[in-house]
Amino acid sequence: MTDTEDATALPGPADVAKAHERIAPHLHRTPVLTSTFIDGLTGASLFFKCENLQKTGAFKARGASNAVFGLDEEQARAGVATHSSGNHGAALAFAAGRRGIACHVVMPSTASEAKKAAVRSYGGEIVECVPSTSAREAALAELVDRTGAGIVHPYNDARVIAGQATCARELIDQIPDLAAVIAPIGGGGLISGTCLALAAEAPQVKVFGAEPEQADDALRSLRAGHLIADDAPQTIADGLRAPLKPLTWHFVSRHVADILTASEAEIVAAMRLVWTRMKIVIEPSSAVALAAILNNRGTFAGKRVGVIVTGGNVDLDRLPWV
Amino acid sequence: MTDTEDATALPGPADVAKAHERIAPHLHRTPVLTSTFIDGLTGASLFFKCENLQKTGAFKARGASNAVFGLDEEQARAGVATHSSGNHGAALAFAAGRRGIACHVVMPSTASEAKKAAVRSYGGEIVECVPSTSAREAALAELVDRTGAGIVHPYNDARVIAGQATCARELIDQIPDLAAVIAPIGGGGLISGTCLALAAEAPQVKVFGAEPEQADDALRSLRAGHLIADDAPQTIADGLRAPLKPLTWHFVSRHVADILTASEAEIVAAMRLVWTRMKIVIEPSSAVALAAILNNRGTFAGKRVGVIVTGGNVDLDRLPWV
């Protein structure tokens, strides 16, 4: 069984259980926090699963770790590679560093110094490219030709989805009797894992997705009944700009109850609300879920709802409200 | 037994156990977080007890809740009162609100709108006064004469100290085999509670205090062997400006292994380090403990150290590094 076959197959419940056992020694079992004040605003009982407190500051450490620690020895020796301008690159570098193998990350030359520094701090090697899809793909292909490194896609990868699924699996173990779980949708790795875990272990829990109004390709795909890829949407929720891909569309189209949206101003307001009342640092992409709940109080009022807080990697010198 | 006698007696281990049982239904058992990165910087294994994630955003909810829920029915009917320009006022209002009794908080007219809003959000009633010690004491005396409310001092109060002690008691239950615990010292309620809890339940754990260089009255008192009260020290760590009082000096002078200090710049750097790497919002007063550890690596290297993160109430529009 080669690495590539693993990555493109549809993951199942057994893959999630295996992923969980595999990555647990390397990651935090993140806490679940509550806020009486925010419950009062929403009328719901919200349980925030804090992946901003995860290693690398984002849930991405789960999928990346599952991919890296699932490699056979031969593939591992050649290292791993990906393209990412965000949390996945740092997460893959972290996981590769834990296993002691090479990690190459193709990043646009325009990526912030903070993001490059995060990759390097975990021992990842950055390959810069012009900021375009074709340049990125060419750079990654050249890199793989040269090094033999195994590609770990940020989300259109069965191993990554199975890894992200461990988050919802943990949440339902920590908090019983949830009526729903809501998670942001970017490329769809987290929501796919959430669907995968809950369909198997708690099928009565409804799964909701949350998207920025300005990057609502998943919502439009769901309405159209087929995959629509956005072209470079602009939103402050920079982790949610990526389009769905076939593997993640599979889960979104089959398992997601609904997709709810929020405006840019609502995202910033929800982000600030969480910082102010919950005392945790969350990035704009994470705030979309709460903003969507606040926009749809009737859907969640009186219910126990899990909210996946995806990450906390922000530039503290450039806060959106300052 | 009157309320006043309770407040001025020296609290003992039995008071801590009783406090813990009394307040547990009203408060969070706060999580303990770790950071591989910060452990690397310090050479120690640090366990951050996150009271910034406590109700009201600070450990003060513990002491205030113990005082309020320990009142007999007659005293409770008359309500409670205190003076506070910070977290204690909000915490007392929170606790009084939970019990359904009145809470009066004397605050200087110069207190920030955010701090006044916090007290009001929990149902507390604010009595403004000129920002001076004599005006504050006169306002509080007048208020107590008029309402019969019981005074709950922010820290020179046995019930408050016993409540704060529950934090360290919880920490040693969550994290075994600590060699030391470090906590900031302002008026000394938290450090006194920490000494009280650990002396009884884990006497092998050393207790360290942390102070701003610019508000080091506890350090100078310890060196002098008698209580020295600072007069209005200036530091960004606004929760640590209060002087020790007789009850807290009792514990500091008998149980604290050493008091370590940090400069204003070191406090801000440690605060930013925690926000950046741990993704939690902490206030400057909380950062003093980590800053002191970074200044004294040799004391803590190779050891398991509990660090009490005292609170997360900051003005997000006025961050010290922006």
XYZ file of C-alpha atoms in Angstrom, chain A residues 133-253:
121
model
C -1.859 28.531 -8.172
C 0.211 27.466 -11.185
C 3.493 28.645 -9.678
C 2.672 26.878 -6.441
C 1.856 23.601 -8.156
C 4.960 23.791 -10.328
C 7.157 24.475 -7.313
C 5.657 21.571 -5.384
C 6.023 19.177 -8.353
C 9.656 20.168 -8.836
C 10.308 19.716 -5.147
C 8.759 16.249 -5.060
C 10.696 15.216 -8.186
C 13.915 16.337 -6.578
C 13.440 14.954 -3.060
C 10.924 12.139 -3.343
C 8.995 13.725 -0.494
C 5.404 12.582 -0.001
C 2.768 15.236 -0.538
C 0.371 15.888 2.322
C -2.416 18.075 0.980
C -3.895 20.517 3.520
C -7.323 18.860 3.352
C -8.019 16.799 0.219
C -6.246 13.855 1.833
C -7.861 10.907 3.610
C -5.161 10.795 6.287
C -5.635 14.471 7.041
C -9.423 14.174 7.232
C -9.146 11.158 9.544
C -6.811 13.180 11.753
C -9.119 16.203 11.903
C -11.958 13.814 12.784
C -10.314 13.131 16.135
C -11.319 16.604 17.281
C -15.076 15.931 17.168
C -14.453 12.431 18.505
C -12.760 13.938 21.544
C -15.470 16.559 21.945
C -18.325 14.062 22.191
C -16.299 12.109 24.721
C -15.795 15.273 26.798
C -19.346 16.646 26.442
C -22.267 14.241 26.297
C -25.661 14.874 24.731
C -24.785 17.499 22.156
C -27.595 18.322 19.748
C -25.273 19.877 17.178
C -21.673 20.690 16.331
C -20.663 23.672 14.232
C -17.295 24.143 12.547
C -15.931 26.614 9.999
C -15.546 25.487 6.388
C -12.515 26.473 4.349
C -11.181 23.614 2.245
C -13.413 21.358 4.288
C -10.939 19.074 6.065
C -12.247 19.806 9.540
C -15.930 19.669 8.660
C -15.346 16.429 6.748
C -13.612 14.873 9.713
C -16.408 16.121 11.947
C -19.023 14.493 9.699
C -16.993 11.296 9.554
C -16.579 11.024 13.328
C -20.141 11.947 14.231
C -21.854 9.863 11.551
C -20.125 6.834 13.033
C -20.205 7.536 16.743
C -23.027 9.988 17.374
C -25.289 10.121 14.332
C -27.965 12.034 16.233
C -25.664 15.090 16.442
C -26.346 17.510 13.586
C -23.313 18.995 11.846
C -23.432 22.632 10.769
C -20.842 24.457 8.704
C -19.994 28.152 9.008
C -18.598 30.301 6.222
C -17.791 33.941 5.637
C -20.389 35.542 3.362
C -17.456 36.559 1.214
C -16.150 32.983 0.847
C -19.331 30.933 0.676
C -18.384 28.370 -1.970
C -19.519 25.486 0.218
C -22.938 27.031 0.748
C -23.370 27.691 -2.961
C -22.155 24.191 -3.781
C -24.643 22.709 -1.335
C -27.487 24.707 -2.895
C -26.415 23.852 -6.433
C -25.905 20.195 -5.639
C -22.478 20.154 -7.218
C -19.018 21.429 -6.380
C -18.457 25.121 -7.132
C -14.945 26.389 -6.621
C -14.499 30.012 -5.683
C -11.698 31.926 -7.283
C -9.599 33.618 -4.607
C -12.310 34.999 -2.328
C -11.303 37.811 0.020
C -12.144 37.597 3.706
C -10.466 38.426 6.979
C -10.954 34.747 7.820
C -7.850 33.818 5.872
C -8.004 30.165 6.834
C -11.326 29.839 5.019
C -10.387 31.062 1.554
C -9.587 27.612 0.151
C -12.235 25.876 -2.001
C -13.762 22.473 -1.326
C -12.178 19.565 -3.197
C -13.676 16.193 -4.164
C -12.925 14.369 -0.898
C -14.294 17.119 1.303
C -17.264 17.770 -0.999
C -18.143 14.109 -0.480
C -18.679 14.673 3.238
C -20.162 18.145 3.026
C -22.731 17.137 0.425
